[in-house]
Amino acid sequence: MIITLSVIKADVGGYVGHSSSHPDVLERAEQSMADAKKRGLLVDYHVTRCGDDLQLIMTHRQGEDDERIHKLAWDTFLSCTEVAKALKLHGAGQDLLSDAFAGTIKGMGPGIAEMQFEEREAETIIIFMADKTASGAWNLPIYKIFADPFNTIGLVIASNMHGGFSFEIHDVKEHRKITFNAPEEIYDMLLFLGSPGRYAVKSVYHRETKEIAAVSSTQRLSLMAGRYVGKDDPVCVIRSQGQFPAVGEILEPFAAPHIVTGWMRGSHHGPLMPVAVNDSNPSRFDGPPRVIALGFQLSDGKLVGPRDMFDDLAFDEARHQANIMADFIRRLGPFEPHRLPLEEMEYTTMPEVMKRLVDRFEQL
Ligand code: F6R
Ligand code: MG
Ligand code: MG
């Protein structure tokens, strides 16, 4: 059975501040999704949140980039924004950059990751969702999952993965893409992946079967809006088991927290802390950035689950380390490398400040 999995997310209002989501907003989204399922547009859905981001996980038979599915997500966000406005939640509707839907939700603010595939005998899916960080945050974990044998032993000892994976990488500033084959092109590939603000992994494919293995949201909110609105707070969908990495191989990179951009005012570096959904409430200095992981088995498109994958004692040490990293980097206050470099802050106050001060600069 051919099925499409669409994960579409937006921050439509935070509770309290940007730290979490209000149950009434989630409830409204739930109603909207239930209604679409009843009408037959959706096969199944799951509504959740990561911090202040509302996440719509949907399965359907409409394929990728389908106008009706995108419109459903857009209308759901609009409807949830009404709830957020009535409660005077913070930043109600902040990610909805336009008020006229024109066939696709792409470029309108929300983040989106979609994949269409033939459902396997057992279709294991892991969906990562992050808050207070940018779309390149997946580069390092995706690299480890699909190209690093120290993370994914299956690359070495499983014959159905030994041929490697190919990575489609998007240049989010120049709007172009390139595909690299791992393992033989990893040195070239890492040159790009190592700059996640500019180059982000869009998708990963199994090289022998050409099957889609992973897809992420690469939308950059600041580039869409032309100003700082909020961070991208990206999502990533990964197929697991069999010819794809095992669940444990997919979760393993998050056992060693890496540094991402985001956190307070989207302008800092900080550790990405893996947490259970209930702990995705970034409050310390509006952070540190969080990542949640929901696992599902698909059954004729039905989302069997979720299992809250980071709700596991084995990730306690990663959370502890992330807290230590947070303490350490916070000591730098407004200094780089805690605060982001100027080029990455151009959508904040720099243009205004520079405009005001430009005449006071003298040639050396
Ligand atoms: C980061 C984030 C928060 C806000 C900060 C200021 O992505 O959402 O750190 O940037 O709380 O928020 P405003 O400007 O909405 O008062
Ligand atoms: Mg927010
Ligand atoms: Mg957010």
Short mmCIF file of C-alpha atoms and ligand atoms in Angstrom, two decimals:
data_model
loop_
_atom_site.label_atom_id
_atom_site.label_comp_id
_atom_site.label_asym_id
_atom_site.label_seq_id
_atom_site.Cartn_x
_atom_site.Cartn_y
_atom_site.Cartn_z
CA MET A 1 0.00 0.00 0.00
CA ILE A 2 1.35 3.41 -1.00
CA ILE A 3 1.05 5.88 1.85
CA THR A 4 2.17 9.45 2.46
CA LEU A 5 3.35 10.60 5.85
CA SER A 6 3.20 14.37 6.31
CA VAL A 7 4.49 16.17 9.36
CA ILE A 8 3.55 19.84 9.31
CA LYS A 9 4.27 22.12 12.23
CA ALA A 10 3.94 25.71 13.33
CA ASP A 11 4.25 27.84 16.41
CA VAL A 12 0.78 29.38 16.67
CA GLY A 13 1.21 30.71 20.20
CA GLY A 14 3.21 29.85 23.29
CA TYR A 15 2.13 29.07 26.85
CA VAL A 16 3.77 30.51 28.94
CA GLY A 17 5.92 32.81 26.82
CA HIS A 18 7.60 30.52 24.29
CA SER A 19 8.03 27.63 26.74
CA SER A 20 5.17 25.27 25.96
CA SER A 21 1.74 24.78 24.37
CA HIS A 22 -1.73 25.28 25.80
CA PRO A 23 -3.97 22.19 25.99
CA ASP A 24 -6.88 24.09 24.37
CA VAL A 25 -4.78 24.71 21.26
CA LEU A 26 -3.90 21.03 21.03
CA GLU A 27 -7.55 20.17 21.57
CA ARG A 28 -8.61 22.37 18.65
CA ALA A 29 -6.01 20.74 16.41
CA GLU A 30 -7.24 17.34 17.50
CA GLN A 31 -10.82 18.28 16.49
CA SER A 32 -9.70 19.53 13.11
CA MET A 33 -7.68 16.37 12.41
CA ALA A 34 -10.49 14.09 13.64
CA ASP A 35 -12.87 15.85 11.29
CA ALA A 36 -10.53 15.39 8.31
CA LYS A 37 -10.16 11.70 9.17
CA LYS A 38 -13.94 11.36 9.28
CA ARG A 39 -14.22 12.99 5.88
CA GLY A 40 -11.73 10.44 4.56
CA LEU A 41 -9.01 12.97 3.70
CA LEU A 42 -6.68 11.52 6.32
CA VAL A 43 -6.08 7.85 6.97
CA ASP A 44 -4.83 8.67 10.45
CA TYR A 45 -3.20 11.43 12.50
CA HIS A 46 -1.47 12.23 15.74
CA VAL A 47 -1.37 15.71 17.26
CA THR A 48 1.48 16.58 19.57
CA ARG A 49 3.75 19.43 20.51
CA CYS A 50 7.40 20.09 21.10
CA GLY A 51 7.74 23.10 23.39
CA ASP A 52 5.60 25.82 21.80
CA ASP A 53 5.35 24.09 18.41
CA LEU A 54 2.17 22.40 17.31
CA GLN A 55 2.88 19.21 15.38
CA LEU A 56 0.44 17.61 12.95
CA ILE A 57 1.46 14.07 12.06
CA MET A 58 -0.76 12.82 9.25
CA THR A 59 -1.03 9.76 7.02
CA HIS A 60 -3.03 9.91 3.79
CA ARG A 61 -3.21 8.75 0.18
CA GLN A 62 -2.94 12.14 -1.52
CA GLY A 63 0.81 12.06 -2.17
CA GLU A 64 3.37 14.72 -1.36
CA ASP A 65 2.70 18.44 -1.89
CA ASP A 66 -1.02 17.86 -2.00
CA GLU A 67 -3.05 21.05 -1.91
CA ARG A 68 -5.85 19.60 0.23
CA ILE A 69 -3.46 18.27 2.87
CA HIS A 70 -1.52 21.52 2.99
CA LYS A 71 -4.76 23.49 3.19
CA LEU A 72 -5.97 21.25 6.02
CA ALA A 73 -2.78 21.98 7.97
CA TRP A 74 -3.02 25.69 7.20
CA ASP A 75 -6.68 25.90 8.23
CA THR A 76 -5.89 23.95 11.39
CA PHE A 77 -3.15 26.43 12.27
CA LEU A 78 -5.51 29.34 11.60
CA SER A 79 -8.19 27.80 13.75
CA CYS A 80 -5.69 27.10 16.55
CA THR A 81 -4.47 30.69 16.26
CA GLU A 82 -8.03 31.83 17.08
CA VAL A 83 -7.87 29.77 20.27
CA ALA A 84 -4.42 31.19 21.04
CA LYS A 85 -5.71 34.73 20.47
CA ALA A 86 -8.74 34.22 22.69
CA LEU A 87 -6.41 33.09 25.49
CA LYS A 88 -3.98 35.90 24.60
CA LEU A 89 -1.20 33.32 24.36
CA HIS A 90 2.20 34.68 23.47
CA GLY A 91 2.99 35.17 19.78
CA ALA A 92 -0.40 33.89 18.60
CA GLY A 93 -0.10 32.95 14.93
CA GLN A 94 3.59 33.92 14.87
CA ASP A 95 4.67 31.40 12.22
CA LEU A 96 1.82 32.13 9.80
CA LEU A 97 3.50 34.66 7.57
CA SER A 98 0.75 35.18 5.03
CA ASP A 99 -3.02 35.29 5.12
CA ALA A 100 -3.76 33.95 1.67
CA PHE A 101 -3.28 30.24 1.05
CA ALA A 102 -2.19 29.62 -2.54
CA GLY A 103 -1.98 25.89 -3.12
CA THR A 104 0.99 25.00 -0.92
CA ILE A 105 2.00 25.62 2.67
CA LYS A 106 5.65 25.84 1.57
CA GLY A 107 7.06 29.31 2.01
CA MET A 108 4.20 30.38 4.29
CA GLY A 109 6.03 29.86 7.59
CA PRO A 110 5.21 26.36 8.86
CA GLY A 111 7.83 23.60 8.64
CA ILE A 112 7.08 20.50 6.61
CA ALA A 113 8.53 17.04 6.06
CA GLU A 114 6.70 14.61 3.79
CA MET A 115 7.49 11.21 2.35
CA GLN A 116 5.55 8.81 0.18
CA PHE A 117 6.44 5.12 0.21
CA GLU A 118 5.15 1.61 -0.11
CA GLU A 119 4.37 0.45 3.42
CA ARG A 120 6.50 -2.54 4.33
CA GLU A 121 5.41 -5.69 6.16
CA ALA A 122 6.45 -3.86 9.33
CA GLU A 123 6.91 -0.12 8.83
CA THR A 124 8.78 1.41 11.75
CA ILE A 125 8.95 5.19 11.81
CA ILE A 126 10.72 7.61 14.14
CA ILE A 127 9.68 11.27 14.05
CA PHE A 128 12.02 13.80 15.60
CA MET A 129 10.70 17.23 16.51
CA ALA A 130 12.81 20.03 17.97
CA ASP A 131 12.16 23.37 19.63
CA LYS A 132 14.42 26.44 19.94
CA THR A 133 16.70 25.45 17.10
CA ALA A 134 17.22 25.73 13.35
CA SER A 135 16.69 23.38 10.44
CA GLY A 136 20.37 22.34 10.14
CA ALA A 137 20.19 20.75 13.61
CA TRP A 138 19.65 17.32 12.02
CA ASN A 139 22.85 17.36 9.96
CA LEU A 140 25.07 15.82 12.60
CA PRO A 141 22.65 13.12 13.83
CA ILE A 142 21.58 12.21 10.27
CA TYR A 143 25.20 11.88 9.27
CA LYS A 144 25.89 9.61 12.23
CA ILE A 145 22.78 7.51 11.61
CA PHE A 146 23.34 6.90 7.90
CA ALA A 147 27.09 7.23 7.38
CA ASP A 148 29.00 6.68 10.63
CA PRO A 149 29.84 3.04 11.44
CA PHE A 150 30.81 4.04 14.97
CA ASN A 151 27.14 4.95 15.45
CA THR A 152 25.41 2.50 13.11
CA ILE A 153 26.98 -0.93 13.23
CA GLY A 154 24.48 -2.07 10.59
CA LEU A 155 26.53 -0.23 7.98
CA VAL A 156 29.31 -2.70 8.71
CA ILE A 157 27.58 -5.99 9.56
CA ALA A 158 24.12 -5.87 7.89
CA SER A 159 24.31 -6.85 4.22
CA ASN A 160 21.12 -4.89 3.37
CA MET A 161 22.77 -1.64 4.56
CA HIS A 162 26.36 -2.25 3.58
CA GLY A 163 25.91 -0.47 0.23
CA GLY A 164 25.35 2.85 2.01
CA PHE A 165 22.97 5.75 1.67
CA SER A 166 22.79 8.89 -0.47
CA PHE A 167 22.18 12.33 0.99
CA GLU A 168 20.29 15.16 -0.72
CA ILE A 169 21.63 18.40 0.71
CA HIS A 170 19.97 21.77 0.25
CA ASP A 171 21.79 25.06 0.07
CA VAL A 172 19.10 27.02 1.91
CA LYS A 173 20.46 30.41 0.87
CA GLU A 174 21.09 29.82 -2.84
CA HIS A 175 18.10 27.48 -3.28
CA ARG A 176 20.03 24.67 -4.92
CA LYS A 177 20.64 21.06 -4.06
CA ILE A 178 23.30 18.40 -4.43
CA THR A 179 23.37 14.66 -3.74
CA PHE A 180 26.32 12.83 -2.18
CA ASN A 181 26.91 9.11 -1.89
CA ALA A 182 28.14 7.69 1.40
CA PRO A 183 30.57 6.20 2.17
CA GLU A 184 32.80 7.15 -0.78
CA GLU A 185 31.99 10.89 -0.81
CA ILE A 186 31.85 11.58 2.92
CA TYR A 187 34.85 13.91 2.95
CA ASP A 188 33.26 16.17 0.32
CA MET A 189 29.87 15.88 1.97
CA LEU A 190 31.09 16.81 5.45
CA LEU A 191 32.51 20.04 4.13
CA PHE A 192 28.92 21.13 3.51
CA LEU A 193 27.14 19.34 6.34
CA GLY A 194 29.50 20.95 8.82
CA SER A 195 27.87 24.32 8.03
CA PRO A 196 24.30 23.58 9.06
CA GLY A 197 23.19 27.22 8.82
CA ARG A 198 23.77 27.11 5.09
CA TYR A 199 23.52 23.45 4.07
CA ALA A 200 20.88 21.11 5.47
CA VAL A 201 20.13 17.46 4.76
CA LYS A 202 16.74 17.34 3.06
CA SER A 203 16.48 13.62 2.50
CA VAL A 204 18.33 10.33 2.59
CA TYR A 205 17.88 7.35 0.24
CA HIS A 206 18.93 3.72 0.38
CA ARG A 207 21.41 3.40 -2.46
CA GLU A 208 20.52 -0.08 -3.66
CA THR A 209 16.75 0.02 -3.37
CA LYS A 210 16.46 3.82 -3.94
CA GLU A 211 13.89 3.82 -1.13
CA ILE A 212 13.36 7.01 0.83
CA ALA A 213 14.93 6.64 4.29
CA ALA A 214 14.62 10.09 5.86
CA VAL A 215 13.23 13.52 5.17
CA SER A 216 13.51 16.73 7.16
CA SER A 217 12.01 20.19 7.15
CA THR A 218 14.59 22.60 5.75
CA GLN A 219 12.45 25.75 5.77
CA ARG A 220 14.29 28.74 7.25
CA LEU A 221 11.72 30.99 8.86
CA SER A 222 13.99 34.02 8.88
CA LEU A 223 14.73 33.67 5.15
CA MET A 224 11.03 33.34 4.37
CA ALA A 225 10.06 36.31 6.49
CA GLY A 226 13.09 38.48 5.69
CA ARG A 227 13.33 39.20 9.39
CA TYR A 228 13.57 37.29 12.65
CA VAL A 229 10.22 35.79 13.58
CA GLY A 230 11.11 32.68 15.56
CA LYS A 231 13.42 29.74 15.05
CA ASP A 232 12.61 27.02 12.51
CA ASP A 233 12.11 24.35 15.18
CA PRO A 234 12.52 21.60 12.58
CA VAL A 235 11.17 18.08 12.22
CA CYS A 236 12.66 14.93 10.71
CA VAL A 237 11.07 11.62 9.75
CA ILE A 238 13.17 8.46 9.57
CA ARG A 239 12.16 4.96 8.45
CA SER A 240 13.65 2.22 10.57
CA GLN A 241 14.58 -1.48 10.71
CA GLY A 242 15.34 -3.91 7.91
CA GLN A 243 17.23 -2.08 5.16
CA PHE A 244 17.17 1.07 7.31
CA PRO A 245 19.00 1.71 10.59
CA ALA A 246 17.53 0.06 13.69
CA VAL A 247 15.57 2.15 16.18
CA GLY A 248 18.54 2.14 18.55
CA GLU A 249 20.91 3.24 15.79
CA ILE A 250 18.56 6.13 14.98
CA LEU A 251 18.32 7.30 18.60
CA GLU A 252 22.00 6.79 19.44
CA PRO A 253 23.40 10.16 18.19
CA PHE A 254 21.22 11.95 20.75
CA ALA A 255 22.98 10.14 23.62
CA ALA A 256 25.84 12.60 23.07
CA PRO A 257 24.23 16.07 22.88
CA HIS A 258 25.60 18.30 20.15
CA ILE A 259 25.63 22.08 19.95
CA VAL A 260 22.96 23.70 17.79
CA THR A 261 21.88 27.26 17.01
CA GLY A 262 18.72 28.68 18.55
CA TRP A 263 17.93 28.96 22.25
CA MET A 264 17.20 32.46 23.58
CA ARG A 265 15.93 34.79 20.81
CA GLY A 266 17.15 32.30 18.23
CA SER A 267 20.58 33.83 18.60
CA HIS A 268 22.65 31.41 20.63
CA HIS A 269 24.53 28.16 20.51
CA GLY A 270 23.51 25.54 23.03
CA PRO A 271 23.14 21.79 23.55
CA LEU A 272 20.23 19.87 22.03
CA MET A 273 18.65 18.00 24.94
CA PRO A 274 16.70 14.79 24.17
CA VAL A 275 13.54 14.67 26.29
CA ALA A 276 10.14 13.04 26.67
CA VAL A 277 7.24 15.03 25.20
CA ASN A 278 6.16 16.09 28.69
CA ASP A 279 9.61 17.53 29.33
CA SER A 280 9.73 19.56 26.13
CA ASN A 281 9.19 22.83 27.98
CA PRO A 282 12.29 24.93 27.30
CA SER A 283 12.27 27.45 30.12
CA ARG A 284 15.86 28.06 31.24
CA PHE A 285 17.00 31.04 29.17
CA ASP A 286 14.19 29.87 26.88
CA GLY A 287 15.93 26.57 26.49
CA PRO A 288 18.14 24.74 26.25
CA PRO A 289 16.91 23.49 22.84
CA ARG A 290 14.90 20.27 23.03
CA VAL A 291 14.33 17.29 20.80
CA ILE A 292 11.58 14.72 21.17
CA ALA A 293 11.23 11.44 19.27
CA LEU A 294 7.96 9.61 18.69
CA GLY A 295 8.00 6.07 17.35
CA PHE A 296 5.17 4.47 15.37
CA GLN A 297 4.45 1.25 13.54
CA LEU A 298 2.30 1.88 10.47
CA SER A 299 -0.51 -0.52 9.74
CA ASP A 300 -2.26 0.29 6.44
CA GLY A 301 -1.50 3.92 7.18
CA LYS A 302 -2.79 3.71 10.73
CA LEU A 303 -0.34 5.27 13.18
CA VAL A 304 0.12 2.57 15.80
CA GLY A 305 1.64 4.49 18.67
CA PRO A 306 3.25 6.69 19.61
CA ARG A 307 5.98 5.44 21.85
CA ASP A 308 7.80 8.34 23.48
CA MET A 309 11.32 7.19 22.58
CA PHE A 310 13.38 9.55 24.78
CA ASP A 311 11.24 8.66 27.78
CA ASP A 312 14.03 6.27 28.69
CA LEU A 313 16.41 6.22 31.64
CA ALA A 314 19.23 5.54 29.21
CA PHE A 315 19.00 9.19 28.05
CA ASP A 316 19.29 10.59 31.61
CA GLU A 317 23.04 10.98 31.24
CA ALA A 318 22.61 12.87 27.94
CA ARG A 319 20.21 15.26 29.67
CA HIS A 320 22.68 15.66 32.52
CA GLN A 321 25.49 16.37 30.08
CA ALA A 322 23.31 18.85 28.20
CA ASN A 323 22.69 20.69 31.48
CA ILE A 324 26.42 20.83 32.19
CA MET A 325 27.07 22.08 28.64
CA ALA A 326 24.34 24.68 29.15
CA ASP A 327 25.94 25.92 32.40
CA PHE A 328 29.31 26.11 30.72
CA ILE A 329 28.28 28.01 27.62
CA ARG A 330 25.91 30.36 29.46
CA ARG A 331 28.93 31.82 31.26
CA LEU A 332 29.85 33.59 28.03
CA GLY A 333 26.68 35.69 28.18
CA PRO A 334 26.52 37.97 25.13
CA PHE A 335 29.84 36.76 23.71
CA GLU A 336 30.45 34.41 20.83
CA PRO A 337 30.50 31.46 20.52
CA HIS A 338 27.48 31.38 22.88
CA ARG A 339 25.82 34.26 21.03
CA LEU A 340 25.74 33.61 17.29
CA PRO A 341 28.16 35.38 14.94
CA LEU A 342 26.96 38.62 13.35
CA GLU A 343 26.24 37.12 9.92
CA GLU A 344 23.71 34.82 11.49
CA MET A 345 22.14 37.65 13.45
CA GLU A 346 21.41 39.82 10.43
CA TYR A 347 17.68 39.32 10.90
CA THR A 348 17.79 40.66 14.42
CA THR A 349 18.86 44.15 15.46
CA MET A 350 22.05 44.50 13.45
CA PRO A 351 20.58 46.17 10.34
CA GLU A 352 18.72 48.76 12.45
CA VAL A 353 21.66 49.42 14.74
CA MET A 354 24.02 49.70 11.79
CA LYS A 355 21.68 52.09 9.99
CA ARG A 356 21.60 54.32 13.03
CA LEU A 357 25.36 54.22 13.55
CA VAL A 358 26.63 54.17 9.98
CA ASP A 359 27.50 57.88 9.94
CA ARG A 360 29.50 57.57 13.12
CA PHE A 361 31.93 55.13 11.55
CA GLU A 362 35.18 56.76 10.37
CA GLN A 363 37.64 55.28 7.92
CA LEU A 364 40.82 53.96 9.56
C1 F6R B 1 13.48 31.49 20.57
C2 F6R B 1 12.27 32.02 21.18
C3 F6R B 1 12.37 32.89 22.39
C4 F6R B 1 11.99 34.34 22.06
C5 F6R B 1 12.12 35.26 23.28
C6 F6R B 1 11.62 36.65 22.98
O1 F6R B 1 13.19 30.79 19.40
O2 F6R B 1 11.19 31.80 20.70
O3 F6R B 1 13.63 32.82 22.98
O4 F6R B 1 12.81 34.80 21.01
O5 F6R B 1 11.35 34.76 24.36
O6 F6R B 1 10.32 36.53 22.53
P1 F6R B 1 9.40 37.75 22.07
O7 F6R B 1 10.20 38.58 21.13
O8 F6R B 1 8.24 37.05 21.42
O9 F6R B 1 9.02 38.49 23.31
MG MG B 2 7.44 30.57 19.98
MG MG B 3 9.20 26.93 19.00
#
